[in-house]
Coordinates of C-alpha atoms and ligand atoms in Angstrom, one line a residue:
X1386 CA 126.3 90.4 79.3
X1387 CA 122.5 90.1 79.2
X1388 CA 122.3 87.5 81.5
X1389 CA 120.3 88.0 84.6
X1390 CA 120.3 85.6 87.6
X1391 CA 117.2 84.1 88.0
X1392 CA 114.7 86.1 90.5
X1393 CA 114.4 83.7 93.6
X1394 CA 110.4 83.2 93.3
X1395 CA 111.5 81.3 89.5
X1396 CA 110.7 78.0 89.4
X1397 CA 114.1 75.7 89.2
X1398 CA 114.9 73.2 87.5
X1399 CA 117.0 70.8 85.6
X1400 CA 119.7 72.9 83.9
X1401 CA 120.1 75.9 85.5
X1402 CA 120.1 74.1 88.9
X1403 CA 123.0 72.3 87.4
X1404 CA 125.0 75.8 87.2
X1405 CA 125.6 74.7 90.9
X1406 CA 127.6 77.7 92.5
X1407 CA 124.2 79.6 91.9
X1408 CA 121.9 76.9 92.2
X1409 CA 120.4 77.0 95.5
X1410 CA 117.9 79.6 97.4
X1411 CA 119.9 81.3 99.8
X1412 CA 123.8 81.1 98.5
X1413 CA 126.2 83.4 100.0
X1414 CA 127.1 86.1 97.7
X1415 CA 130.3 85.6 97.0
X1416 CA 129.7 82.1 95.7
X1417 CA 126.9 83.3 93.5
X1418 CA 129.3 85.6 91.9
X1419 CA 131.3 82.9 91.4
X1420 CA 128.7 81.1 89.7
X1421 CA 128.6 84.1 87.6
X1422 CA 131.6 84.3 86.6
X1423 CA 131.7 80.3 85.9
X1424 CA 129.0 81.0 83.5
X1425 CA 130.7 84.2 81.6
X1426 CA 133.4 81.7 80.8
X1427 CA 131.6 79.0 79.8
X1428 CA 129.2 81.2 77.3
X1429 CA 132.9 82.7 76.3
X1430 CA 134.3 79.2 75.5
X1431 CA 131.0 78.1 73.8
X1432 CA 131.4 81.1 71.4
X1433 CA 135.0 80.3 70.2
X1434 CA 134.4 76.8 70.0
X1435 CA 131.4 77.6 67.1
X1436 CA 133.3 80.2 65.4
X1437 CA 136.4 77.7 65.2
X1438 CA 134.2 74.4 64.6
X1439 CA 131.7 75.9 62.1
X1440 CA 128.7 75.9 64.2
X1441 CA 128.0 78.8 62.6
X1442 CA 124.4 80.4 60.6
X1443 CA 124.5 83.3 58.6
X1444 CA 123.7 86.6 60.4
X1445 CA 120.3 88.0 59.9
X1446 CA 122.0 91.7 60.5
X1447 CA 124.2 91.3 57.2
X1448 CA 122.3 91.4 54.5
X1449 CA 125.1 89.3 52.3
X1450 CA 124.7 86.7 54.8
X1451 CA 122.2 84.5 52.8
X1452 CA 123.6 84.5 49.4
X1453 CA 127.6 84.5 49.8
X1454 CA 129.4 82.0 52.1
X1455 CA 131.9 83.0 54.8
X1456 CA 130.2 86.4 54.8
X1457 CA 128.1 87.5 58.0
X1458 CA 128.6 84.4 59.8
X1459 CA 127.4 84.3 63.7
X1460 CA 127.4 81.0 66.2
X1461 CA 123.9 79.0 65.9
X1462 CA 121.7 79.9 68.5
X1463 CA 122.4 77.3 71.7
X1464 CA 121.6 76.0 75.1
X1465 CA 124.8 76.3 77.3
X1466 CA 124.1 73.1 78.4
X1467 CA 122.5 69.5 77.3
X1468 CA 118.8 68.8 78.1
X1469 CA 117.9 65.8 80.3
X1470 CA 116.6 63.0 78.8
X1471 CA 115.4 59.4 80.0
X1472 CA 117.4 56.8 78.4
X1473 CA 114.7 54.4 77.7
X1474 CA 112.6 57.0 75.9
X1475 CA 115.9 57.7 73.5
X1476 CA 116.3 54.0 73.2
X1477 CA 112.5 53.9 72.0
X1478 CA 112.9 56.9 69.7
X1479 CA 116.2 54.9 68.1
X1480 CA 114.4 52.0 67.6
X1481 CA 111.2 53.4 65.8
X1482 CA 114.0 55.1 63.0
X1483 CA 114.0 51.8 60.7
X1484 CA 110.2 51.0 61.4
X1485 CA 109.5 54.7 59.7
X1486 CA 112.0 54.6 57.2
X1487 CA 110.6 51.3 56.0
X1488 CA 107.1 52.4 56.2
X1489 CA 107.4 55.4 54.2
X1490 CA 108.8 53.3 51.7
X1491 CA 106.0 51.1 51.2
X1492 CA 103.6 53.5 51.4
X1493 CA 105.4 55.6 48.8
X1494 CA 104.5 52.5 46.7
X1495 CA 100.8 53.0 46.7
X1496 CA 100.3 55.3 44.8
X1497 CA 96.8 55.1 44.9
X1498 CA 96.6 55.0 48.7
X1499 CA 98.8 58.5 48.6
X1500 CA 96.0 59.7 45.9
X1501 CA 92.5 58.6 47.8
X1502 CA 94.1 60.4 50.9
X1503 CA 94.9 63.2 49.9
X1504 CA 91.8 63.9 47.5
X1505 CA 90.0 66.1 49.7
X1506 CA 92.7 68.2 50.9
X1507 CA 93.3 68.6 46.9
X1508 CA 90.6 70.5 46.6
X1509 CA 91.2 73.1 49.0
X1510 CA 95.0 73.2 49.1
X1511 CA 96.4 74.5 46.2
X1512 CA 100.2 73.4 47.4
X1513 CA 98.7 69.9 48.3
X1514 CA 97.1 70.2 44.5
X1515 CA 100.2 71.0 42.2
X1516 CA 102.5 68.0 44.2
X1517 CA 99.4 65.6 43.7
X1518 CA 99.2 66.6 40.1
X1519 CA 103.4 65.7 39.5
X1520 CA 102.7 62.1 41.2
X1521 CA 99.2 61.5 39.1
X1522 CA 101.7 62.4 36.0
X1523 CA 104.4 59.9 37.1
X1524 CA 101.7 57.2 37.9
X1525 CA 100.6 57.8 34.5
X1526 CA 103.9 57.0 32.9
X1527 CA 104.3 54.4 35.2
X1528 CA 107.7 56.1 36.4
X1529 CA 109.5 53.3 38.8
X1530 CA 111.8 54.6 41.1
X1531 CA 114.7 51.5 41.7
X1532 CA 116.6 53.4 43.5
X1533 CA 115.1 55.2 46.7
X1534 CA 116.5 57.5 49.3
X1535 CA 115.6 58.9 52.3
X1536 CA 116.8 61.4 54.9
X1537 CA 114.3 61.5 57.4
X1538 CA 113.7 63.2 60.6
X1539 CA 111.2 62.1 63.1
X1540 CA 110.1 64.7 65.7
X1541 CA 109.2 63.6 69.3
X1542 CA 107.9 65.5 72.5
X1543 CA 107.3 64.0 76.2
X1544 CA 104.2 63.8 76.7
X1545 CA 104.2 65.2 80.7
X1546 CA 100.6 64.3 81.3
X1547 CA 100.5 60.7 79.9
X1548 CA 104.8 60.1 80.6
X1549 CA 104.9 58.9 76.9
X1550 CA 106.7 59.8 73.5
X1551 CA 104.8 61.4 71.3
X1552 CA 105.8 61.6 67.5
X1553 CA 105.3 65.7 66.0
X1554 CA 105.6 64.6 62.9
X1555 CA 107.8 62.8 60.4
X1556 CA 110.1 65.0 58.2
X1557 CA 111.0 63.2 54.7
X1558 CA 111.7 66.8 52.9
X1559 CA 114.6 69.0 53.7
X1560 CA 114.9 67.8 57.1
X1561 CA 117.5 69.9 58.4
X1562 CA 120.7 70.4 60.8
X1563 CA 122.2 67.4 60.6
X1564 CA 125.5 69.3 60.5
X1565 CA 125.2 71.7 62.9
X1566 CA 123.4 69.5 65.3
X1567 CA 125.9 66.8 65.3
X1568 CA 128.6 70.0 66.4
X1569 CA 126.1 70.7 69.0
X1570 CA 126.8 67.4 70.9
X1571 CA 130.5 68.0 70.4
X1572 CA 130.0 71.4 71.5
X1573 CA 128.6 69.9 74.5
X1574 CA 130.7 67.4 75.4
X1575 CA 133.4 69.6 75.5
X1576 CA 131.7 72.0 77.7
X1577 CA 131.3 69.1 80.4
X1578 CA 134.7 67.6 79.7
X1579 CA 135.8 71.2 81.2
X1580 CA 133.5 72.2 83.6
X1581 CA 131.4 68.6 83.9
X1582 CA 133.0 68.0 87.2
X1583 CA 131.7 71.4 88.7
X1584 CA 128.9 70.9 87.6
X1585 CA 128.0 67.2 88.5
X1586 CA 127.5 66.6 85.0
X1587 CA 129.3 63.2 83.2
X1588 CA 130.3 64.2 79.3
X1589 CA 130.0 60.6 78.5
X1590 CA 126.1 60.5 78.5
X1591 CA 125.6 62.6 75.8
X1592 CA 125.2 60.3 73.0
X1593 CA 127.8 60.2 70.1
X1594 CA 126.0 62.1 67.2
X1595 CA 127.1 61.1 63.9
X1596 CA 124.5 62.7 61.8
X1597 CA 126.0 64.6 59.0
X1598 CA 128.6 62.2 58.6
X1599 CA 125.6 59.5 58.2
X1600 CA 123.3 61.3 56.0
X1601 CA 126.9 62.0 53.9
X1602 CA 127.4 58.3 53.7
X1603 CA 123.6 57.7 52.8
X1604 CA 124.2 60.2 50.0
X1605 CA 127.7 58.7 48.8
X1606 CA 126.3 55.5 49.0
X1607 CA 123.5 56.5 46.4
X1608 CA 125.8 57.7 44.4
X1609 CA 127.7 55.0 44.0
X1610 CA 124.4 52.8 43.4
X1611 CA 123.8 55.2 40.5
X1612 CA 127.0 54.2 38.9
X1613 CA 128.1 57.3 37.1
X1614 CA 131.8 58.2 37.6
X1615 CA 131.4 61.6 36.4
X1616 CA 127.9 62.8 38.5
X1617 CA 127.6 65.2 40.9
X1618 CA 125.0 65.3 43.7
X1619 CA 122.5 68.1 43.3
X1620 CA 121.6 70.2 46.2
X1621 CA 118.9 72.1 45.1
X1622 CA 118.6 75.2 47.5
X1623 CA 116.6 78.4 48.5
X1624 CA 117.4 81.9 46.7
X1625 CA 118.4 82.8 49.9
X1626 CA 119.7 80.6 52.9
X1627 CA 121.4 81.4 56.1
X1628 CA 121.4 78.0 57.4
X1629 CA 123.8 77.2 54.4
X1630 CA 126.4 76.2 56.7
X1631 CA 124.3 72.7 57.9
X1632 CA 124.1 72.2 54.3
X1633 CA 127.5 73.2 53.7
X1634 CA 128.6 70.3 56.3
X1635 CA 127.8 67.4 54.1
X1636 CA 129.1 68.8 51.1
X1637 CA 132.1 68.5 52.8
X1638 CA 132.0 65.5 54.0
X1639 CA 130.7 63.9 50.4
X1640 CA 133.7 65.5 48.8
X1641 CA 136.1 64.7 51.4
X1642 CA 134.7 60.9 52.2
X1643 CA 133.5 59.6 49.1
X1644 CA 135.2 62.5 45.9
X1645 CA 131.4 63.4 45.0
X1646 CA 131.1 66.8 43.9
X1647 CA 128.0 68.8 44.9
X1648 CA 126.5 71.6 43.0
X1649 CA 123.7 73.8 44.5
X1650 CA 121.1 75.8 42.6
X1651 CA 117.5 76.9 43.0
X1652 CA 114.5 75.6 41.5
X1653 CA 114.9 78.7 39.0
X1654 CA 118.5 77.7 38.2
X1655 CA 117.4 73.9 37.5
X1656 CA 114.3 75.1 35.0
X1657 CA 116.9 77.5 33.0
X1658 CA 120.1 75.3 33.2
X1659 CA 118.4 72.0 33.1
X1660 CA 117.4 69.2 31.0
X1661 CA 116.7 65.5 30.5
X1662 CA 118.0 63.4 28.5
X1663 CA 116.2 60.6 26.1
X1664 CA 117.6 58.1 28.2
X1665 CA 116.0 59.9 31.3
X1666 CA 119.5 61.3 32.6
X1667 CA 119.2 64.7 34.2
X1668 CA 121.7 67.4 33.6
X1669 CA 123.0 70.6 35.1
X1670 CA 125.6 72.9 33.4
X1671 CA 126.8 70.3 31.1
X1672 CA 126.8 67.8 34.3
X1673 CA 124.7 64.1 34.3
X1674 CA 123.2 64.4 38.4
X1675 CA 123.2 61.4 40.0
X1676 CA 121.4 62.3 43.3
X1677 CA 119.2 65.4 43.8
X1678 CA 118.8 66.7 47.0
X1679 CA 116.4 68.7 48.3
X1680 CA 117.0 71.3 50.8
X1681 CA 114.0 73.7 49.3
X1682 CA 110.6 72.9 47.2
X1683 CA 109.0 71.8 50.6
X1684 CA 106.9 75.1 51.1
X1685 CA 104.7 76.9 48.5
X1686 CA 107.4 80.5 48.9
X1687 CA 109.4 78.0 46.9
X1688 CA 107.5 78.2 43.9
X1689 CA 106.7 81.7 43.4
X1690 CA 106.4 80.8 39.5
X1691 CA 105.3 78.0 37.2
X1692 CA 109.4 77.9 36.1
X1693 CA 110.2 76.4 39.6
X1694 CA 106.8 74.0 39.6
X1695 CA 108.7 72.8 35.8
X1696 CA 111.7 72.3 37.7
X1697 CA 110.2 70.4 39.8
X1698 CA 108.1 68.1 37.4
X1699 CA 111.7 67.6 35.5
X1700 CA 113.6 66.2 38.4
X1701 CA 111.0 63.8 38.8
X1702 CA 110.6 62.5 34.8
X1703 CA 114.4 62.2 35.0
X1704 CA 116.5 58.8 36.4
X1705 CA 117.9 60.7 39.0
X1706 CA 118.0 59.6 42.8
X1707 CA 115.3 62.1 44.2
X1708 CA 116.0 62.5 47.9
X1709 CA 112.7 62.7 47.9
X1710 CA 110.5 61.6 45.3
X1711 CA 107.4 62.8 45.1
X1712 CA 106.2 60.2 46.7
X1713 CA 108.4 60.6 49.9
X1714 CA 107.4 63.6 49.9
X1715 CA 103.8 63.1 50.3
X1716 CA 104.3 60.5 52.6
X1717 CA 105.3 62.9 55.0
X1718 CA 102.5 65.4 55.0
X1719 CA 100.4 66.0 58.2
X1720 CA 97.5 64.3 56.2
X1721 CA 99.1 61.1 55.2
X1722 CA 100.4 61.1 59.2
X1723 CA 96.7 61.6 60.2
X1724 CA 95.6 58.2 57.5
X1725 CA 98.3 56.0 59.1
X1726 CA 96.9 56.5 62.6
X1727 CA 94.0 55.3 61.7
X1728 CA 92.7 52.3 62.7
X1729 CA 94.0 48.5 60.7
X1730 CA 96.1 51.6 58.3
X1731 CA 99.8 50.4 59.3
X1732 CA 98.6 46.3 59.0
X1733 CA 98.2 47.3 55.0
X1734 CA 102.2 48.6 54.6
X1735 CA 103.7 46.5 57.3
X1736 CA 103.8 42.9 58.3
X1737 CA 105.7 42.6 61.9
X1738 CA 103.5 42.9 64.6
X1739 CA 105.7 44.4 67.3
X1740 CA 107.3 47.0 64.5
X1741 CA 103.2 48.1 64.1
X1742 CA 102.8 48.2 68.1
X1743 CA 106.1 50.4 68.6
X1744 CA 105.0 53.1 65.6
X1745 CA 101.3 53.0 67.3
X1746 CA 102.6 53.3 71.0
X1747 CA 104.5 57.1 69.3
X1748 CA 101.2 58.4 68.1
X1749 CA 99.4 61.2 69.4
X1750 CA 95.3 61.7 68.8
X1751 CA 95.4 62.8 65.2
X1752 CA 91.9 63.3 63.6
X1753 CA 90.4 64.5 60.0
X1754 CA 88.1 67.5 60.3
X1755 CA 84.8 65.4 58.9
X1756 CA 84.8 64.0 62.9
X1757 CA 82.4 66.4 64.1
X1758 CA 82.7 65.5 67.3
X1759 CA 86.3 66.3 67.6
X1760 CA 85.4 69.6 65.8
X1761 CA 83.0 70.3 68.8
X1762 CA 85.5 69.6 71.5
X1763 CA 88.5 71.5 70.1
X1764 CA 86.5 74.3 69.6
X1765 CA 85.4 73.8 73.5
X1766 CA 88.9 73.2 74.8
X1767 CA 91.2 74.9 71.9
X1768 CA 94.1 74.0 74.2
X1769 CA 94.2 70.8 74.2
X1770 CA 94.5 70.7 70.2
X1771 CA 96.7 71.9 67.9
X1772 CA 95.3 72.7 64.6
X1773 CA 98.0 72.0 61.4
X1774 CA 97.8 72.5 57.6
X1775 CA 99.4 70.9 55.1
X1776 CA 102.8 73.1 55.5
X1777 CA 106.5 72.3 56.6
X1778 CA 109.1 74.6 58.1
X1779 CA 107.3 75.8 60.9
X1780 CA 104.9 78.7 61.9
X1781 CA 102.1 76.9 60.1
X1782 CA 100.1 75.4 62.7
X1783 CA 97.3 77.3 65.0
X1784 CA 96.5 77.1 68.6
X1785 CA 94.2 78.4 71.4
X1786 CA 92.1 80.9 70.8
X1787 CA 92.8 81.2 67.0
X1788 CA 91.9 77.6 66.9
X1789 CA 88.8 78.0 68.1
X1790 CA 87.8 80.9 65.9
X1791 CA 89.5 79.5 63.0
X1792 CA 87.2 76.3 63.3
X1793 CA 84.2 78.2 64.1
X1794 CA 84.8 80.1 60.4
X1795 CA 85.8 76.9 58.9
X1796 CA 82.6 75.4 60.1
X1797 CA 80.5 78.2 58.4
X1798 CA 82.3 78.0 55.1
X1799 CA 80.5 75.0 54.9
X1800 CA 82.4 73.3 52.1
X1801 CA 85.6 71.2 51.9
X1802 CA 87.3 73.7 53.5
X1803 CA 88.1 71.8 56.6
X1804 CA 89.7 68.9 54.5
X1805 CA 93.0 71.7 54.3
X1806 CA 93.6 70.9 58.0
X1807 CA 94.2 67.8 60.5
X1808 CA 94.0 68.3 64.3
X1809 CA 96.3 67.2 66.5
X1810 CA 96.1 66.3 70.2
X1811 CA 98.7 68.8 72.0
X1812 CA 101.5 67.3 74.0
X1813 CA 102.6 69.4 77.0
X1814 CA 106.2 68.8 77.8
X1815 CA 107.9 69.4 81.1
X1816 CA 109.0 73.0 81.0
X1817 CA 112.7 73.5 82.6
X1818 CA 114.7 76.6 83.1
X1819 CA 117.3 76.6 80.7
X1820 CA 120.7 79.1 80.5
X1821 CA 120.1 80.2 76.7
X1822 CA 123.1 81.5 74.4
X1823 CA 122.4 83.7 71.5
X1824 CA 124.4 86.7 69.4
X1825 CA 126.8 86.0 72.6
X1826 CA 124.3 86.8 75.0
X1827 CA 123.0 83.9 77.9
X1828 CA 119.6 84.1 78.5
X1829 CA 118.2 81.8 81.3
X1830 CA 114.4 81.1 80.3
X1831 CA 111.7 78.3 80.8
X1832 CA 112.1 75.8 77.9
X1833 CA 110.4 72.7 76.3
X1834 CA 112.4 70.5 74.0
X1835 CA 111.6 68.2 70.5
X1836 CA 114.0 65.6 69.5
X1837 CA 114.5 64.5 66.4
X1838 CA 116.1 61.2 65.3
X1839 CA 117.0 61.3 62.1
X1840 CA 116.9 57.8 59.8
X1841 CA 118.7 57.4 56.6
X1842 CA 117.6 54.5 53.9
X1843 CA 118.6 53.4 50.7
X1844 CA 117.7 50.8 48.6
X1845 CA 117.8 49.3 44.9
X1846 CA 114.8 47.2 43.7
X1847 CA 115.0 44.6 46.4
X1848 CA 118.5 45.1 48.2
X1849 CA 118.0 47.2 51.4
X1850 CA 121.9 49.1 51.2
X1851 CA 121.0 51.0 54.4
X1852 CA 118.6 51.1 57.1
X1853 CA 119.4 53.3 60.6
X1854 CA 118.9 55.5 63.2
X1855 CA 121.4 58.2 62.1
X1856 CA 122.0 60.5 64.6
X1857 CA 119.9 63.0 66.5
X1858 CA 119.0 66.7 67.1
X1859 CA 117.0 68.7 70.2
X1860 CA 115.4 71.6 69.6
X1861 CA 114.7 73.6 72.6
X1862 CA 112.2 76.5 72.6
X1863 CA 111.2 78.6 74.9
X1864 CA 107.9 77.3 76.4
X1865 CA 105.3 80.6 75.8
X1866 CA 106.6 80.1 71.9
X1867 CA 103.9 77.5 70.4
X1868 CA 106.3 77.0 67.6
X1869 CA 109.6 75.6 67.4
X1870 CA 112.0 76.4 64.7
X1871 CA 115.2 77.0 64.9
X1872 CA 115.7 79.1 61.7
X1873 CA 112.8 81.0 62.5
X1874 CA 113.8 82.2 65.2
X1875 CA 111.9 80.7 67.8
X1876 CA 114.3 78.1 69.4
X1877 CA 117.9 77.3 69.7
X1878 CA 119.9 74.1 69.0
X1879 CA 120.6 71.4 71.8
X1880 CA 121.7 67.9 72.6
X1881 CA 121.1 65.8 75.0
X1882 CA 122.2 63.7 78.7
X1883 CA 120.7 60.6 78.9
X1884 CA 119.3 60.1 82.9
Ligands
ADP3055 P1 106.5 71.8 60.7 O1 106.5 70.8 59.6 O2 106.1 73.1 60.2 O3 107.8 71.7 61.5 P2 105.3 70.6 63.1 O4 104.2 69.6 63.1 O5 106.6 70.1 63.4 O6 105.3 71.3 61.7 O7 104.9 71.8 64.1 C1 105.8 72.9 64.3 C2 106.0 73.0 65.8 O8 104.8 73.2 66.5 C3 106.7 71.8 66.4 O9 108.1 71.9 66.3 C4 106.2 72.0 67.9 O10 107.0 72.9 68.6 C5 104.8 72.5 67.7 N1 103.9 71.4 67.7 C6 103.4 70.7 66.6 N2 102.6 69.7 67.0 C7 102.4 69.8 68.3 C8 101.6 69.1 69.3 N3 100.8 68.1 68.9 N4 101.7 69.5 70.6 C9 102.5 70.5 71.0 N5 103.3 71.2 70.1 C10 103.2 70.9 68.8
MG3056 MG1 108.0 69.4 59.2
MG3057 MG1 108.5 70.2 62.6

């Protein structure tokens, strides 16, 4: 196995240390081995217990993997064991879930708030431009939207230097993992209900992690408010997708729980095979859709034609349940997350006070690029900002040096150029060493983690059918990587133990 012990001189810290036979400086040898071989099994059992429970991503080295299921399949890339995490800062991040799933839905509602936002970064961002330009069209029709659902995932960090919770950002498109990341807190409490006690570690404060059965419901449930016996739930997915496995999770569980059948096709398939009806009903292959999900259309690669950008604009004209609407959509762009920190912003979508204190308390220093003096001082201390355009899936956003040069350009371009970006005060998590499993291997490394909570809502017209904290996900990265995603590459799933 590639797993080294750590060199003595390596900082320690929460996890590792917890892999007790080799925790501290000094152990006799034979007890390190031990350790070792504690660990060999562990990584062993952790293995079979994907491959047997489905916590499983396609394999980057087949190149079938992407397109046909139950071909290539490798375990998810994991942490052996689950991240500490103060209970009162996961009782905070549960409790802002409802406050953000309500607030995007009132701000979906203005559409001319969403519009006068995002004007500037129109101009520069052609992405930005061509989503602006379907919600102008359905603002034009005066397209209502009675039924609304959301699958959201809020990302957090903790803040080391302030000892606060920090909101990344707030996913309403595609958020993924709910599947596998629910099987990651299984995966973990089964690790500790074998090896817990060896390790001083409790299985029962890992928190129960209902996601994909919860964002399953949320989807069963809006089919069922669309009231169409014969629908099916759309998934609409990338060409090519080797975390089809997540996805795969609550397709099973909306067949199994609730008898709704799910078809998948890509924004190509949808422009060729699709059409709306004069009384606004979408349909697929001959099939009325009541709910169309998105699990692609959230990043500019998605739309490498107009046919996909018709796609797109057809979804939206038609009476299906858009999971999201354009409108959820642009609610959760960086921009939009930069507006609502702004001062007397949340007082115009919200009424309770406390609700509008708790969101506020999660922010981090967000700023437009027309504050020159921010623009001075990031360009002065790059480090403490990170730089973000109006992207989603990770690999987007800029830091350090790059920041600073990339303002400096921006700054010369004179133009609207800067509107394309926000910055973003950085947080700087607690780095921990952290025993790392991937393709088999364990790798011990020093690791930051993001949690994300995600939060399911439904309505029709004025009923609220579901409003929750809906389960949860860690990402854990290794702490030189600025970025953090998962299918990228760059970090590997995790759950949590609350301390
Ligand atoms: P995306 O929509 O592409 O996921 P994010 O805003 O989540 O964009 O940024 C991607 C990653 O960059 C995050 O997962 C996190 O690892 C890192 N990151 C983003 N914002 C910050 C920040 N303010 N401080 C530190 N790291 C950040
Ligand atoms: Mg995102
Ligand atoms: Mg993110």
């Amino acid at each position: 196995s590639s797993f080294a012990p750590p060199a003595p001189r390596r900082r320690r810290a929460a996890r590792a240390a917890a892999m007790s036979a080799e925790a501290a400086p000094g152990v006799a040898p034979a007890e390190e081995a031990r350790g070792a071989a504690v660990l060999a099994e562990m990584v062993e059992e952790a293995a079979v217990w994907c491959a047997v429970h489905g916590l499983v991503v396609g394999d980057r080295a087949d190149p079938r993997s992407g397109t046909v299921p139950g071909v290539g399949l490798v375990h998810a890339p994991f942490s052996l064991l689950p991240a500490r995490f103060p209970s009162s800062f996961w009782k905070q991040a549960c409790e802002l879930a409802p406050i953000f799933n309500e607030l995007v839905d009132r701000v979906s509602l203005d559409g001319e708030f969403l519009q006068a936002a995002l004007s500037r970064t129109k101009q520069v961002d052609e992405f930005t431009a061509r989503l602006l330009e379907i919600h102008e069209k359905m603002m034009a029709i005066n397209k209502k939207e009675d039924i609304r659902l959301g699958l959201h995932r809020s990302d957090y960090m903790l803040d080391s230097e302030t000892n606060s919770l920090l909101q990344i950002e707030l996913n309403t498109i595609s958020s993924s993992f709910p599947g596998l990341g629910s099987l990651v807190s299984e995966l973990h409490r089964t690790l500790l209900n074998h090896y817990g006690k060896v390790l001083g570690l409790d299985s029962k404060r890992i928190p129960r992690n209902w996601a994909a059965t919860q964002f399953a419901e949320a989807l069963g449930k809006a089919w069922t408010e669309y009231n169409n016996d014969s629908a099916v739930v759309l998934m609409v997915v990338q060409p090519e997708e080797r975390n089809m496995y997540d996805q795969y999770w609550l397709v099973n569980h909306l067949k199994e729980s609730y008898g709704v059948t799910t078809i998948r096709k890509t924004l190509a398939q949808v422009e060729a095979e699709g059409q709306v009806l004069t009384d606004g009903t979408l349909v697929i292959d001959g099939r009325a859709v009541a709910v169309v999900y998105f699990r692609a259309g959230y990043a500019p690669t998605d739309y490498p034609s107009e046919a996909e950008w018709r796609a797109r604009l057809l979804m939206e004209q038609s009476s299906a349940i858009k999971c999201p609407s354009i409108s959820y959509h642009l609610v959760g762009t960086k921009k939009i997350q930069q507006e609502l920190a702004k001062p007397n912003v949340l007082e115009r979508f919200l009424d309770n006070k406390e609700d509008i204190a708790k969101l506020r308390k999660s922010f981090a220093g967000l700023w437009s690029l027309d504050n020159e003096e921010i623009v001075k001082s990031a360009i002065e201390k790059p480090d403490l900002f990170v730089l973000k355009p109006q992207r989603e899936g990770g690999g987007n956003n800029i830091y350090g040096h790059d920041l600073r040069d990339m303002l400096i350009k921006l700054q010369k371009e004179q133009g609207e150029s800067l509107a394309a970006y926000i910055l973003m005060q950085r947080i700087f998590p607690k780095a921990s060493l952290t025993p790392l499993v991937r393709g088999g291997d364990c790798f011990e490394d020093l690791t930051i983690s993001e949690l994300g909570i995600y939060g399911a809502y439904l309505r029709n017209k004025d009923k609220v059918i579901l409003n929750n904290q809906s389960g949860y996900l860690m990402r854990t990265k290794v702490s030189s990587s600025n970025e953090g995603g998962v299918a990228a590459g760059f970090a590997v799933l995790d759950s949590i133990l609350l301390t």
